[in-house]
CSV table of C-alpha atoms in Angstrom, one decimal:
chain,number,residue,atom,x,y,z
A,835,UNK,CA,0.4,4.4,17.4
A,836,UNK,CA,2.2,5.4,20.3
A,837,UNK,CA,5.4,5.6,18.4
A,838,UNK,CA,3.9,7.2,14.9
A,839,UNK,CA,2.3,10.3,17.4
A,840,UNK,CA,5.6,10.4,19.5
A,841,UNK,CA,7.7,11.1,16.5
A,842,UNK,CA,5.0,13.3,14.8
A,843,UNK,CA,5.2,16.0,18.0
A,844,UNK,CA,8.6,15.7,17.7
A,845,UNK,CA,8.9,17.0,14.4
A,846,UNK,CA,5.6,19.3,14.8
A,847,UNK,CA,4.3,17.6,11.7
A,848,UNK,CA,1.2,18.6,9.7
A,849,UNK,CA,-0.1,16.1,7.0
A,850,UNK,CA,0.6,12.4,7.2
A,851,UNK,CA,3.4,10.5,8.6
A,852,UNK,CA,4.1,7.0,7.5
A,853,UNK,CA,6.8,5.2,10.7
A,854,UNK,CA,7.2,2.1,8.8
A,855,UNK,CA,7.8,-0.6,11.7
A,856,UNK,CA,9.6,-3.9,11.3
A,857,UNK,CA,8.8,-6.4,14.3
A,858,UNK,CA,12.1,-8.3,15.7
A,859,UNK,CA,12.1,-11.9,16.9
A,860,UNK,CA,11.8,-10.3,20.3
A,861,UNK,CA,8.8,-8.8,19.7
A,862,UNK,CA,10.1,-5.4,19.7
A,863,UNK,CA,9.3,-3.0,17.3
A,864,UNK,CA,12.0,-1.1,15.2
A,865,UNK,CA,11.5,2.4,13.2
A,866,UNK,CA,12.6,1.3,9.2
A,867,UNK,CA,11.5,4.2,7.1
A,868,UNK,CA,9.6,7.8,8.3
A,869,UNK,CA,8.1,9.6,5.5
A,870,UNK,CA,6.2,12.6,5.8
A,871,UNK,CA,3.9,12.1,3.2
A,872,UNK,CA,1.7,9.4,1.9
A,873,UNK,CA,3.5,6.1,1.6
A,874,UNK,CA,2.6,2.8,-0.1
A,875,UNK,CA,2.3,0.7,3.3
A,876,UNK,CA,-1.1,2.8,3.7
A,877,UNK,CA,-2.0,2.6,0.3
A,878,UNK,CA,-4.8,0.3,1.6
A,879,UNK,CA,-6.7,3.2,3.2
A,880,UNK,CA,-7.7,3.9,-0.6
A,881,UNK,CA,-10.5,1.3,-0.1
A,882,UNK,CA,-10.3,0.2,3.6
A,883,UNK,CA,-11.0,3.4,5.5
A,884,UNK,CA,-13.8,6.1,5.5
A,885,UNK,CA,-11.0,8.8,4.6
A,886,UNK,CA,-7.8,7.6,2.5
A,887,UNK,CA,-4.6,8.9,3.4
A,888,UNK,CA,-4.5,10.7,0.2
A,889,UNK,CA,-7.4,12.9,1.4
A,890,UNK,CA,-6.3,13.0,4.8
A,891,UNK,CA,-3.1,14.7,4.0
A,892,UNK,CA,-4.9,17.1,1.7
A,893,UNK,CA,-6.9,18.0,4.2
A,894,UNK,CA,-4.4,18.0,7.2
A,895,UNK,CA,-2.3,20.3,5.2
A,896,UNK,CA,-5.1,22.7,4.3
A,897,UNK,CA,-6.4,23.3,7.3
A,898,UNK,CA,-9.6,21.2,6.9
A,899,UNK,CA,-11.5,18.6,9.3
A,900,UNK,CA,-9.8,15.8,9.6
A,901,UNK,CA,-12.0,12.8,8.2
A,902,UNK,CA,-13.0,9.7,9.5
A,903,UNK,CA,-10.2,7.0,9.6
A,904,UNK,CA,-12.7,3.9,10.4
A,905,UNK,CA,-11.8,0.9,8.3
A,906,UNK,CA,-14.4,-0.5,6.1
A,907,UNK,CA,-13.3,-3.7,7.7
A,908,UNK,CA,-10.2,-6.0,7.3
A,909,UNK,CA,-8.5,-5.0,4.6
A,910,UNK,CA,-5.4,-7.2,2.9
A,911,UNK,CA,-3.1,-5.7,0.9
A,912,UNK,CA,-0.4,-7.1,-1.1
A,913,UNK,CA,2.6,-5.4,-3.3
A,914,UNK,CA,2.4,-6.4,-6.9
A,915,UNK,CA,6.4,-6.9,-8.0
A,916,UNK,CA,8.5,-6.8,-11.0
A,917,UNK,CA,9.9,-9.9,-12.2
A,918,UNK,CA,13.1,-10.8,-14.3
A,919,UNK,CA,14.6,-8.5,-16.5
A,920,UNK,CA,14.5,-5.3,-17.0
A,921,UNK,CA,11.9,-4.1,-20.1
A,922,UNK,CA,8.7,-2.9,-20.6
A,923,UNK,CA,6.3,-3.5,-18.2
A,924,UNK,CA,3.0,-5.5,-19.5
A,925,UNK,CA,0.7,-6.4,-17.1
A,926,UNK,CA,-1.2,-9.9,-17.9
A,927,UNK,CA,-3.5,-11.5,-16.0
A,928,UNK,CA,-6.2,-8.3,-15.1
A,929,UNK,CA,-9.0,-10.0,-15.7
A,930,UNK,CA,-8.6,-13.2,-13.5
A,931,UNK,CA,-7.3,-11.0,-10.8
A,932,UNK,CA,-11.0,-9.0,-11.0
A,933,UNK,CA,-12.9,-12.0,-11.3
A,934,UNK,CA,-13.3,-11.4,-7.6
A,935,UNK,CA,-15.9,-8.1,-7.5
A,936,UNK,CA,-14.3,-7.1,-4.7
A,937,UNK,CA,-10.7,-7.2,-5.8
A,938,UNK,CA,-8.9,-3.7,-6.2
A,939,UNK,CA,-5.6,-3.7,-9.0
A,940,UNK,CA,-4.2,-0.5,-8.7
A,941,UNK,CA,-0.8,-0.4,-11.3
A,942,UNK,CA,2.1,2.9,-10.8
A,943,UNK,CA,2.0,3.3,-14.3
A,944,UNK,CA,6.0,2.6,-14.1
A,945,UNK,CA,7.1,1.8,-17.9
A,946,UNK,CA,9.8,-0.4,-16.8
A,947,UNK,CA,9.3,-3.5,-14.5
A,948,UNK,CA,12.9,-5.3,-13.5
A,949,UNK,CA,12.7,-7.9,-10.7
A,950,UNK,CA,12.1,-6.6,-7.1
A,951,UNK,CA,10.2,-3.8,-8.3
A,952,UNK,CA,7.3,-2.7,-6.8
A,953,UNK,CA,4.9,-2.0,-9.5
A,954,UNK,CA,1.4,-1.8,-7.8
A,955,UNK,CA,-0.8,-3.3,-5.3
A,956,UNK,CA,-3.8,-5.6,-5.1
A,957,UNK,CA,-6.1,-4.6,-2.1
A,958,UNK,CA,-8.9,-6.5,-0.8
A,959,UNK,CA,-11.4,-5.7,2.1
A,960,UNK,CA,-12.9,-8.5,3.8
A,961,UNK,CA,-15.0,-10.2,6.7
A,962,UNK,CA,-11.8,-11.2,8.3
A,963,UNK,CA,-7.9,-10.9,7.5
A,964,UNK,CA,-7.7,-14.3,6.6
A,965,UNK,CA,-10.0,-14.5,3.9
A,966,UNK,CA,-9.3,-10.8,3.1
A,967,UNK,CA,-5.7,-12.0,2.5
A,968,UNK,CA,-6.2,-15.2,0.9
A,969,UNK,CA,-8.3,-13.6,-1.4
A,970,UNK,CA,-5.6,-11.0,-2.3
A,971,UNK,CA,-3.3,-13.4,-3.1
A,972,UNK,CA,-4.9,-15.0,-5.3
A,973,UNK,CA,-5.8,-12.1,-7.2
A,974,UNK,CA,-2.1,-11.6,-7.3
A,975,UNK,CA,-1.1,-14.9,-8.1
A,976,UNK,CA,-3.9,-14.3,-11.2
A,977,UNK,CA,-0.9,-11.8,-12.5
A,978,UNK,CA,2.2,-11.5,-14.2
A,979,UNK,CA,4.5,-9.5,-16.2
A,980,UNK,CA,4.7,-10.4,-20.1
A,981,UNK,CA,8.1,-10.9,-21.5
């Protein structure tokens, strides 16, 4: 947090700021991407927090109250990536993955999925980040890119 504000004076931001932090073996934290705008690593505010980072920055940048940024509780979230080739992207798997009522799919609407990609996100709010996480992952497992 300390960091994220630091750099956010700095720059006399208004609207979000993503610092994307990597931890070292150390233990010391290293800056890997700033964005001044929403970002995908907070993409789990869409269900995990009182106010979303979407409407934060809308409201930030318009000169509204700032909402609420109190998490719902532990929240998981975990990328959904491309696979193999390059070619049209066909999501499989939706419904397994939503067997869980409180599994979120949320897919970019990219037409093309190659491998590495990231494609969407599964996001899961829990009673502790653990089981939030487990249960994320297997929604994710549930899916995969058709050939």
């Amino acid at each position: 947090i300390e960091i994220a504000d630091s750099v956010a004076r700095r720059l006399d931001l208004v609207g979000v700021l993503t610092v994307e932090l990597f931890q070292l073996r150390g233990g010391g934290l290293m800056i890997n991407e700033l964005a001044p705008r929403v970002h995908n690593s907070g993409h789990w505010s869409i269900e995990g927090a009182a106010t979303s980072q979407f409407e934060q920055h809308l409201r930030a940048i318009l000169g509204l109250p700032l909402g609420s940024v109190a998490p719902h509780g532990p929240t998981a979230m975990v990328n959904l990536l491309g696979t193999g080739p390059d070619r049209d992207a066909r999501l499989a798997g939706v419904p397994e993955a939503l067997a869980d009522p409180g599994v979120h799919v949320h897919v970019y609407g990219k037409r093309r999925v190659f491998e590495r990609r990231k494609m969407g996100h599964v996001t899961v709010v829990g009673s502790d980040a653990d089981e939030a996480l487990d249960r994320a992952r297997a929604a994710r497992a549930a899916l995969r890119w058709e050939d």
